[in-house]
Tab-separated table of C-alpha atoms (C1' of nucleotides) in Angstrom:
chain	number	residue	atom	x	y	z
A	1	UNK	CA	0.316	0.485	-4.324
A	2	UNK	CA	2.720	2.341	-2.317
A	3	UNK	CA	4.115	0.667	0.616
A	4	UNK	CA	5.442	2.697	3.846
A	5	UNK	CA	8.719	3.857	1.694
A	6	UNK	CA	6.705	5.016	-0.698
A	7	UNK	CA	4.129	7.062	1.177
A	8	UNK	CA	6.671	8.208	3.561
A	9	UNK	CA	8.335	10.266	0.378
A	10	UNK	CA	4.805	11.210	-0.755
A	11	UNK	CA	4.366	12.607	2.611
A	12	UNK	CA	7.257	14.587	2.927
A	13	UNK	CA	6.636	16.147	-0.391
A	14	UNK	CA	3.178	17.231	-0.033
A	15	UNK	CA	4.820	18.743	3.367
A	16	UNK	CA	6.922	21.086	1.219
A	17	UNK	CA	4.224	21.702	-1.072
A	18	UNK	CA	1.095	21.983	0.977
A	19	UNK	CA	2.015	23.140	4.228
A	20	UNK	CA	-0.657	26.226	5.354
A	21	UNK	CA	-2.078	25.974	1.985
A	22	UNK	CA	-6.241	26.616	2.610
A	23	UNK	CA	-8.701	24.252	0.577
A	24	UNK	CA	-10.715	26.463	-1.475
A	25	UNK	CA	-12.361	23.556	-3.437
A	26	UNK	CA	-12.828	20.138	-3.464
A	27	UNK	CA	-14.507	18.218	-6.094
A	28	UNK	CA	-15.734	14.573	-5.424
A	29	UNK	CA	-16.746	12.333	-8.561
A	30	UNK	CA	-16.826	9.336	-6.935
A	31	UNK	CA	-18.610	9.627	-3.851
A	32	UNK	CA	-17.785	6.049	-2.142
A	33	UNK	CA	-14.075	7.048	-1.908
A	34	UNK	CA	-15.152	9.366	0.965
A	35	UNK	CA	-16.759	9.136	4.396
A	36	UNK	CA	-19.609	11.548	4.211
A	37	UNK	CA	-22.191	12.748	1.882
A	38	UNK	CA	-20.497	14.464	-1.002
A	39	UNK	CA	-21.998	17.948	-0.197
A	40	UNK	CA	-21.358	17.606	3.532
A	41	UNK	CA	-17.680	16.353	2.786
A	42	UNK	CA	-17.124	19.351	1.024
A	43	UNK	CA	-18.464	21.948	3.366
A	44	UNK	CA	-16.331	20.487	6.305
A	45	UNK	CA	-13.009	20.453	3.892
A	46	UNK	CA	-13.785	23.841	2.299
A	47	UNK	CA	-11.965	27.034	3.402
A	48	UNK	CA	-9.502	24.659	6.079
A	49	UNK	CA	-5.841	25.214	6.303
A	50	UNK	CA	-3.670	22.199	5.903
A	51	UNK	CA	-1.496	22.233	9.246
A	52	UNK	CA	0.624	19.154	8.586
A	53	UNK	CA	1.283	15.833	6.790
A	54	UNK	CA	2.029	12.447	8.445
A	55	UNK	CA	2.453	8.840	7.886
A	56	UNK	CA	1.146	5.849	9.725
A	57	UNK	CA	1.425	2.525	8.032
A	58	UNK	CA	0.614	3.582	4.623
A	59	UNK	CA	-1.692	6.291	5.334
A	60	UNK	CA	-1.390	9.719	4.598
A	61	UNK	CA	-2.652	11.726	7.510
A	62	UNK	CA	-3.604	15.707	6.867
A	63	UNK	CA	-4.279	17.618	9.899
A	64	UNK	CA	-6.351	20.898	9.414
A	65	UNK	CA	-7.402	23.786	10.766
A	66	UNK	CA	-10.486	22.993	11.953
A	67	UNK	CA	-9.746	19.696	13.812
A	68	UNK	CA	-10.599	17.447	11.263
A	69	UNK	CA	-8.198	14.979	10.604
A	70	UNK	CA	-8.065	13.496	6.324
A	71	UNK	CA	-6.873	10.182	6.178
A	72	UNK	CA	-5.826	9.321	2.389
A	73	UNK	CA	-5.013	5.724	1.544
A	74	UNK	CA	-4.175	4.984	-1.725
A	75	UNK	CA	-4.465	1.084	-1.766
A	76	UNK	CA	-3.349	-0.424	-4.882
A	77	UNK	CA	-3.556	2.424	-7.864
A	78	UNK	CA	-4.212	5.682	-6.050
A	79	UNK	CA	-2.273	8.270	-6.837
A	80	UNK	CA	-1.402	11.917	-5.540
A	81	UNK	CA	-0.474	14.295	-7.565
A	82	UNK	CA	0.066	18.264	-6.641
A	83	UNK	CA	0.547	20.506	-9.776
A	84	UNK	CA	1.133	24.777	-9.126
A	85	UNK	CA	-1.074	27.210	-10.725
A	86	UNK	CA	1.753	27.357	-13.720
A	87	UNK	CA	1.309	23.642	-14.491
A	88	UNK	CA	4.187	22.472	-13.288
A	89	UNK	CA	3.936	19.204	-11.112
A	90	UNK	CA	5.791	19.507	-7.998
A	91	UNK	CA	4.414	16.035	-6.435
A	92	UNK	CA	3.572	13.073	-7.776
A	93	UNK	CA	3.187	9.993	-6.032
A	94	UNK	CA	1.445	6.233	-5.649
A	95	UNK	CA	0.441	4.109	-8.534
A	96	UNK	CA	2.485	3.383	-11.282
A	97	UNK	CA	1.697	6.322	-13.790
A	98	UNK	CA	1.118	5.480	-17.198
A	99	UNK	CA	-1.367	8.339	-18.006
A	100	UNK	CA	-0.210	11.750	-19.733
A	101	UNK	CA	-0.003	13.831	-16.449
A	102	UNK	CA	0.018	17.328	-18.432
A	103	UNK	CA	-3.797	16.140	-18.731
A	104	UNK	CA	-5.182	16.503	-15.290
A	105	UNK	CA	-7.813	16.090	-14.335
A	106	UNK	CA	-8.111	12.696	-16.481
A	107	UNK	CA	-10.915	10.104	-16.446
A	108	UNK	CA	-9.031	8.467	-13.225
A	109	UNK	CA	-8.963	11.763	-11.413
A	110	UNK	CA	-11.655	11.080	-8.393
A	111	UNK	CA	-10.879	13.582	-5.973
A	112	UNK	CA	-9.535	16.897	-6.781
A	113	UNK	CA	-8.549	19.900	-4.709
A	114	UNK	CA	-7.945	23.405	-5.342
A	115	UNK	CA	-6.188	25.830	-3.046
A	116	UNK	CA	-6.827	29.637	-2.585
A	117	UNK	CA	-3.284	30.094	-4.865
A	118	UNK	CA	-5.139	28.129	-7.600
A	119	UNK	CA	-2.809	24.616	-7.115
A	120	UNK	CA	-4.291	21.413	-7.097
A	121	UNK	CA	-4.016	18.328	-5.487
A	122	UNK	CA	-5.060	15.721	-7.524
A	123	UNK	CA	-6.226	12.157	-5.937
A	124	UNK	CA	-6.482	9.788	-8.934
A	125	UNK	CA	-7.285	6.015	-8.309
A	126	UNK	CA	-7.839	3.556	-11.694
A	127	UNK	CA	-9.363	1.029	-9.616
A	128	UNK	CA	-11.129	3.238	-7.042
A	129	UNK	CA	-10.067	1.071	-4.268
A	130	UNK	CA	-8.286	4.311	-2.794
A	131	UNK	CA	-10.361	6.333	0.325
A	132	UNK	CA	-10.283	10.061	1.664
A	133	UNK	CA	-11.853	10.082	5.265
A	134	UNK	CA	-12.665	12.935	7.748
A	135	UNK	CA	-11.942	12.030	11.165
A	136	UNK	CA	-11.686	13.675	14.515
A	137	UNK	CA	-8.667	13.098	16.672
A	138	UNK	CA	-10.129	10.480	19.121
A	139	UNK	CA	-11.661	8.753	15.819
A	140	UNK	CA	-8.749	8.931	14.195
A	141	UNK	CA	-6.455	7.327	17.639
A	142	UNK	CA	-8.958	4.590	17.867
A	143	UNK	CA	-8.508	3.502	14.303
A	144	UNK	CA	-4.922	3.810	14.208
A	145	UNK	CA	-4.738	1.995	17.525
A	146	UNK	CA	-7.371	-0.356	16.642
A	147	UNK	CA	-5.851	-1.569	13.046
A	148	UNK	CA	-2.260	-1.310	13.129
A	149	UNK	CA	0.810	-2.430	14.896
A	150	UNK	CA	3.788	-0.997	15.641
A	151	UNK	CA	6.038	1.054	12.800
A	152	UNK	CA	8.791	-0.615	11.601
A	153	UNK	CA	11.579	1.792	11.916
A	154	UNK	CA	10.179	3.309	15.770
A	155	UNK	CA	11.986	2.591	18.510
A	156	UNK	CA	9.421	0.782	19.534
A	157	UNK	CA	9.692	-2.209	16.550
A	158	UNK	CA	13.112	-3.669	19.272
A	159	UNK	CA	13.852	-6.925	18.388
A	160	UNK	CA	11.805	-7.926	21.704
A	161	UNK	CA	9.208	-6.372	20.096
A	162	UNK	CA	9.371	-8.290	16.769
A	163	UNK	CA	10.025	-11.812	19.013
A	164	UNK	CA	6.930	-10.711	21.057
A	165	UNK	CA	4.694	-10.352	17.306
A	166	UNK	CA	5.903	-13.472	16.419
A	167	UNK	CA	4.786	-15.477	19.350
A	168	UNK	CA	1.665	-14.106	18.780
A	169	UNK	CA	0.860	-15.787	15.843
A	170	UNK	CA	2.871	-19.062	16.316
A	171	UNK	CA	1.469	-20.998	13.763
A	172	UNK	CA	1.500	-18.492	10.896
A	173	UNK	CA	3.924	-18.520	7.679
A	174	UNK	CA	6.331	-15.426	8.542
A	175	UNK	CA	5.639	-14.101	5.521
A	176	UNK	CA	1.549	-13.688	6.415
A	177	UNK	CA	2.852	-12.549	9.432
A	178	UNK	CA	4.881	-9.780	8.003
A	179	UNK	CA	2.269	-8.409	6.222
A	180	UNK	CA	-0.076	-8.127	8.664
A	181	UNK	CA	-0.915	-4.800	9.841
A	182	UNK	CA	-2.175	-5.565	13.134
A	183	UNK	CA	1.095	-6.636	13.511
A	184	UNK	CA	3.440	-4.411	12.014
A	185	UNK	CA	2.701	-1.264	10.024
A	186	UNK	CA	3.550	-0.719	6.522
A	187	UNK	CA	5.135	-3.395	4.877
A	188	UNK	CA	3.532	-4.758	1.946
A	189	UNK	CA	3.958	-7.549	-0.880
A	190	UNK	CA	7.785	-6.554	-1.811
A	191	UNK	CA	9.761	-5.239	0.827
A	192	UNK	CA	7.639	-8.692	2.272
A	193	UNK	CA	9.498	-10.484	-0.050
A	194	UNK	CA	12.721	-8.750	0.106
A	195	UNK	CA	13.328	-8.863	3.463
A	196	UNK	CA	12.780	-12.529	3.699
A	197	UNK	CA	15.280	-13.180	1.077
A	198	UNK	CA	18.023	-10.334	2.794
A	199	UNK	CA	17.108	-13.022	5.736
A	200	UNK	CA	17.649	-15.796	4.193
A	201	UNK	CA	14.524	-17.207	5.461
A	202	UNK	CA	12.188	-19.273	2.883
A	203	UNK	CA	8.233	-17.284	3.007
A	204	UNK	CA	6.630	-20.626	3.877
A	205	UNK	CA	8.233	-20.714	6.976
A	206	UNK	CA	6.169	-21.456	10.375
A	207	UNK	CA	6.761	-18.379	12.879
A	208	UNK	CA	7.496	-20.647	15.688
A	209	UNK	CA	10.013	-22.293	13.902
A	210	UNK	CA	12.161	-19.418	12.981
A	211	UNK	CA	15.185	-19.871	14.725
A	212	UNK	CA	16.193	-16.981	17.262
A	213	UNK	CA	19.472	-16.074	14.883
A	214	UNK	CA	17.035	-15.440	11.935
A	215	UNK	CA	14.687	-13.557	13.651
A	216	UNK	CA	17.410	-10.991	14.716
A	217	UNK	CA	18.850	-10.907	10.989
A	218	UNK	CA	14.941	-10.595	10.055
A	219	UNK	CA	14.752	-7.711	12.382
A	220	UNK	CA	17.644	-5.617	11.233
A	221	UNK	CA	17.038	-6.634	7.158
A	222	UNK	CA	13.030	-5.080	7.485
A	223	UNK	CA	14.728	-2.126	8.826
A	224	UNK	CA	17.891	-2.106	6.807
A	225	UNK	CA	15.331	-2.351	3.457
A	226	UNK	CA	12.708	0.234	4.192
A	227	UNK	CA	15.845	2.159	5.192
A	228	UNK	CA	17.347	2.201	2.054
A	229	UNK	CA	13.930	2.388	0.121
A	230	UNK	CA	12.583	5.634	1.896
A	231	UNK	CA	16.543	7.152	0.830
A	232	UNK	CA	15.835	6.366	-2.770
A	233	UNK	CA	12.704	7.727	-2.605
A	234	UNK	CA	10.279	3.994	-3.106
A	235	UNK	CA	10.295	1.195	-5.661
A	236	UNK	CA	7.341	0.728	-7.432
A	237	UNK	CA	8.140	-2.270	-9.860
A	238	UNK	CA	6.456	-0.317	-12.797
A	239	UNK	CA	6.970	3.364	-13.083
A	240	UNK	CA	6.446	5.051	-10.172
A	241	UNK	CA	7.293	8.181	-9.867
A	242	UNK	CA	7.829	10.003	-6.589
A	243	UNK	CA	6.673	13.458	-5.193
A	244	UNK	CA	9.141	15.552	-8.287
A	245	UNK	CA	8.242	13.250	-11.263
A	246	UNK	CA	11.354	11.191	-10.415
A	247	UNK	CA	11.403	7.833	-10.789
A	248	UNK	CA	11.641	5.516	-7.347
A	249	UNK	CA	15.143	4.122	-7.589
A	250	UNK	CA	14.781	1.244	-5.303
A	251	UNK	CA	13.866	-0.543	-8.494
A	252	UNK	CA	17.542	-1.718	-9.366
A	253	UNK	CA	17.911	-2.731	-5.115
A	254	UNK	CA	15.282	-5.088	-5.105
A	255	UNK	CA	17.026	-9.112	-5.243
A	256	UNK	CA	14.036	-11.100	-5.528
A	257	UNK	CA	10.697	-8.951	-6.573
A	258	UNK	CA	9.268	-9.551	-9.954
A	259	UNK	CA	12.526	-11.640	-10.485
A	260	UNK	CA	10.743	-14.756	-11.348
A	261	UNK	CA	12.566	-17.239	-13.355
A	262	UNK	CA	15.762	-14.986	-13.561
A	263	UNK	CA	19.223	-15.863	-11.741
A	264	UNK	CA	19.477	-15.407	-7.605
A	265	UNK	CA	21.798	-12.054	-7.400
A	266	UNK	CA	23.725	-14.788	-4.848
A	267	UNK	CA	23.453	-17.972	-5.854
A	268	UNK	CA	22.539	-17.827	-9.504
A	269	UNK	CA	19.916	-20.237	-9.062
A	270	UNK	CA	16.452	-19.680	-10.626
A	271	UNK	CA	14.003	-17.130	-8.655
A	272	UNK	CA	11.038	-18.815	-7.616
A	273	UNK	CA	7.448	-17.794	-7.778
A	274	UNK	CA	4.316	-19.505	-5.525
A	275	UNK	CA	1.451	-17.995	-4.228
A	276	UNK	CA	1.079	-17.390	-0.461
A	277	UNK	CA	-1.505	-16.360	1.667
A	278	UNK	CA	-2.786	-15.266	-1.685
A	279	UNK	CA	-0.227	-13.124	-2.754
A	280	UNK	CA	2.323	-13.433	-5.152
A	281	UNK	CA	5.286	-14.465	-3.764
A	282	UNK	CA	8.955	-13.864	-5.003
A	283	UNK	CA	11.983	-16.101	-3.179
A	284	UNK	CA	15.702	-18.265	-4.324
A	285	UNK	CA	14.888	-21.783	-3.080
A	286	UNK	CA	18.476	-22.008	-2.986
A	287	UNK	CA	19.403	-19.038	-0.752
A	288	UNK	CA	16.630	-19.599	1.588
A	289	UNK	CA	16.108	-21.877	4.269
B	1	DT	C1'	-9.413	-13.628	-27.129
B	2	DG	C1'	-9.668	-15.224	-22.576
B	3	DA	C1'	-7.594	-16.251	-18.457
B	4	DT	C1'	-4.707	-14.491	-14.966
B	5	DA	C1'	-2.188	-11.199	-12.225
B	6	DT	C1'	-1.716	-6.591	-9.833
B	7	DG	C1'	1.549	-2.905	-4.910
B	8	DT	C1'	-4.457	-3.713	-0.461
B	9	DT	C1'	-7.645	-4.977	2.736
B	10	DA	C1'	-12.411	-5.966	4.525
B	11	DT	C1'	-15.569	-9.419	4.520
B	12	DC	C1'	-17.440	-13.679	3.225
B	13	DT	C1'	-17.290	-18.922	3.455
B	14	DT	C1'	-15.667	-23.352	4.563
C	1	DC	C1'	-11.005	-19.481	15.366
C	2	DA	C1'	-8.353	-20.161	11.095
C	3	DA	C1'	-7.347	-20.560	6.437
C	4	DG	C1'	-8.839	-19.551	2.079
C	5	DA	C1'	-11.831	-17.373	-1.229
C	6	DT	C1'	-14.038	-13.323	-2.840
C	7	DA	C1'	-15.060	-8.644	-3.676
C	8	DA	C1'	-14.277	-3.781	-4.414
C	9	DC	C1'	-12.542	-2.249	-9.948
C	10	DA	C1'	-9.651	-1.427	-14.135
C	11	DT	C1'	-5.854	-2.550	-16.834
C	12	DA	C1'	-1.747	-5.111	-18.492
C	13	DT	C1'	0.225	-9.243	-19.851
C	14	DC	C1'	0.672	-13.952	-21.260
DNA sequence: TGATATGTTATCTT
DNA sequence: CAAGATAACATATC
């Protein structure tokens, strides 16, 4: 699934795309992946006027017209995909994409909408894990403030900041830590990994024990990564493709991510693979400490 | 062929 | 409360 690089570029290119488009249609086939009762669902979306596109975490959130707020997460496989009336795909973005996408809708296609110039926005999921809520504002502010902490590359995300997360949850590996959302917003399994390693710091390590020189180069490497993700447009280890049918190119940046068993980019030394706090996790035993 | 892993996260069980 | 397992579901890979 796309992590906060990733959705950020989906986000600003269904901004370009979708901007004052009106939904003119919306066809749900799988009616779990939204918050109300199909037909209702569809008779708040219909004839609304998409007034803009943001990010939090890795959440898509479209404002409309008529004060409802769409929150679109994609989780692991969801995909968005926004084709013009001619067929041509100007965004595509989320899952790895291994389908024919001149073929749309396909079997994976869940969600689908059309707007009154005949485009479509296409929300495809494989595993259906993916979700397209209707919220109003003070819903949407008490979920947001509820679930997630603050965004990585905010002014707010200081390096007091980050100490201040960390002494929160003292006892945690800093890798469980940096994937929590409570804590931080938006970083998932690789940049997880990859900023660890840019660190130098081993996953396993206990928060509290993370020396105060680490945590600063911890702090500036989470930002320096999604940084340079967001400019070339997301990873995705697979095939992503971003919002033009371009492939992420963060794929070639990434020093330790699906690495395992190949040579440290520093050291040379084997790439380790464990699991941790249940997810896979990617790290040079050598490099880091 | 069968077991295992997959970029997420909410909800259980221990 | 915390850590760990499981579940939601489909596919790819070993």
């Amino acid at each position: 699934m796309p992590e906060l690089p990733e959705v950020e570029t989906i986000k600003r290119d269904l901004l370009k795309n979708l901007k004052n488009k009106t939904i003119k249609d919306i066809k749900i086939k799988v009616p779990k992946m939204v918050n109300f009762r199909v037909k209702k669902f569809q008779s708040l979306v219909k004839g609304a006027k998409i007034k803009n596109i943001t990010r939090r975490a890795k959440l898509l959130i479209f404002e409309l017209s008529n004060d409802w707020y769409l929150l679109v997460h994609l989780k692991l496989t969801g995909q968005l995909i926004y084709r013009e009336k001619n067929g041509i795909l100007k965004a595509v973005g989320g899952h790895p994409i291994k389908q024919d996408l001149t073929k749309l809708p396909n079997k994976f296609s869940h969600v689908v909408f059309t707007f009154s110039d005949n485009s479509h926005l296409f929300f495809n999921d494989v595993r259906k894990f993916g979700y397209a809520k209707l919220l109003k504002k003070e819903e949407l502010d008490e979920l947001l403030k509820k679930n997630y902490g603050p965004e990585p590359l905010s002014q707010e995300f200081s390096l007091n900041k980050f100490k201040e997360i960390l002494k929160k949850r003292p006892n945690w590996k800093i890798k469980q830590l940096l994937l929590d959302q409570k804590l931080i917003a938006g970083i998932g399994n690789i940049y997880a990994d990859e900023s660890l390693f840019c660190a130098r710091i081993d996953p396993r390590r206990i928060a509290s024990k993370v020396k105060e020189s680490e945590i600063k180069k911890l702090h500036a490497c989470i930002k320096k990564i999604l940084k340079l993700s967001i400019a070339k447009r997301g990873t995705s280890a697979n095939n992503y493709v971003d919002a033009y049918g371009r492939q992420g190119s963060m794929v070639p940046c990434l020093k330790v991510y699906g690495s395992h068993k190949k040579p440290c980019r520093k050291c040379k030394a084997e790439i380790s693979k464990i699991k941790l706090a249940g997810r896979g996790t990617h790290f040079c035993g050598r490099c880091q400490k």
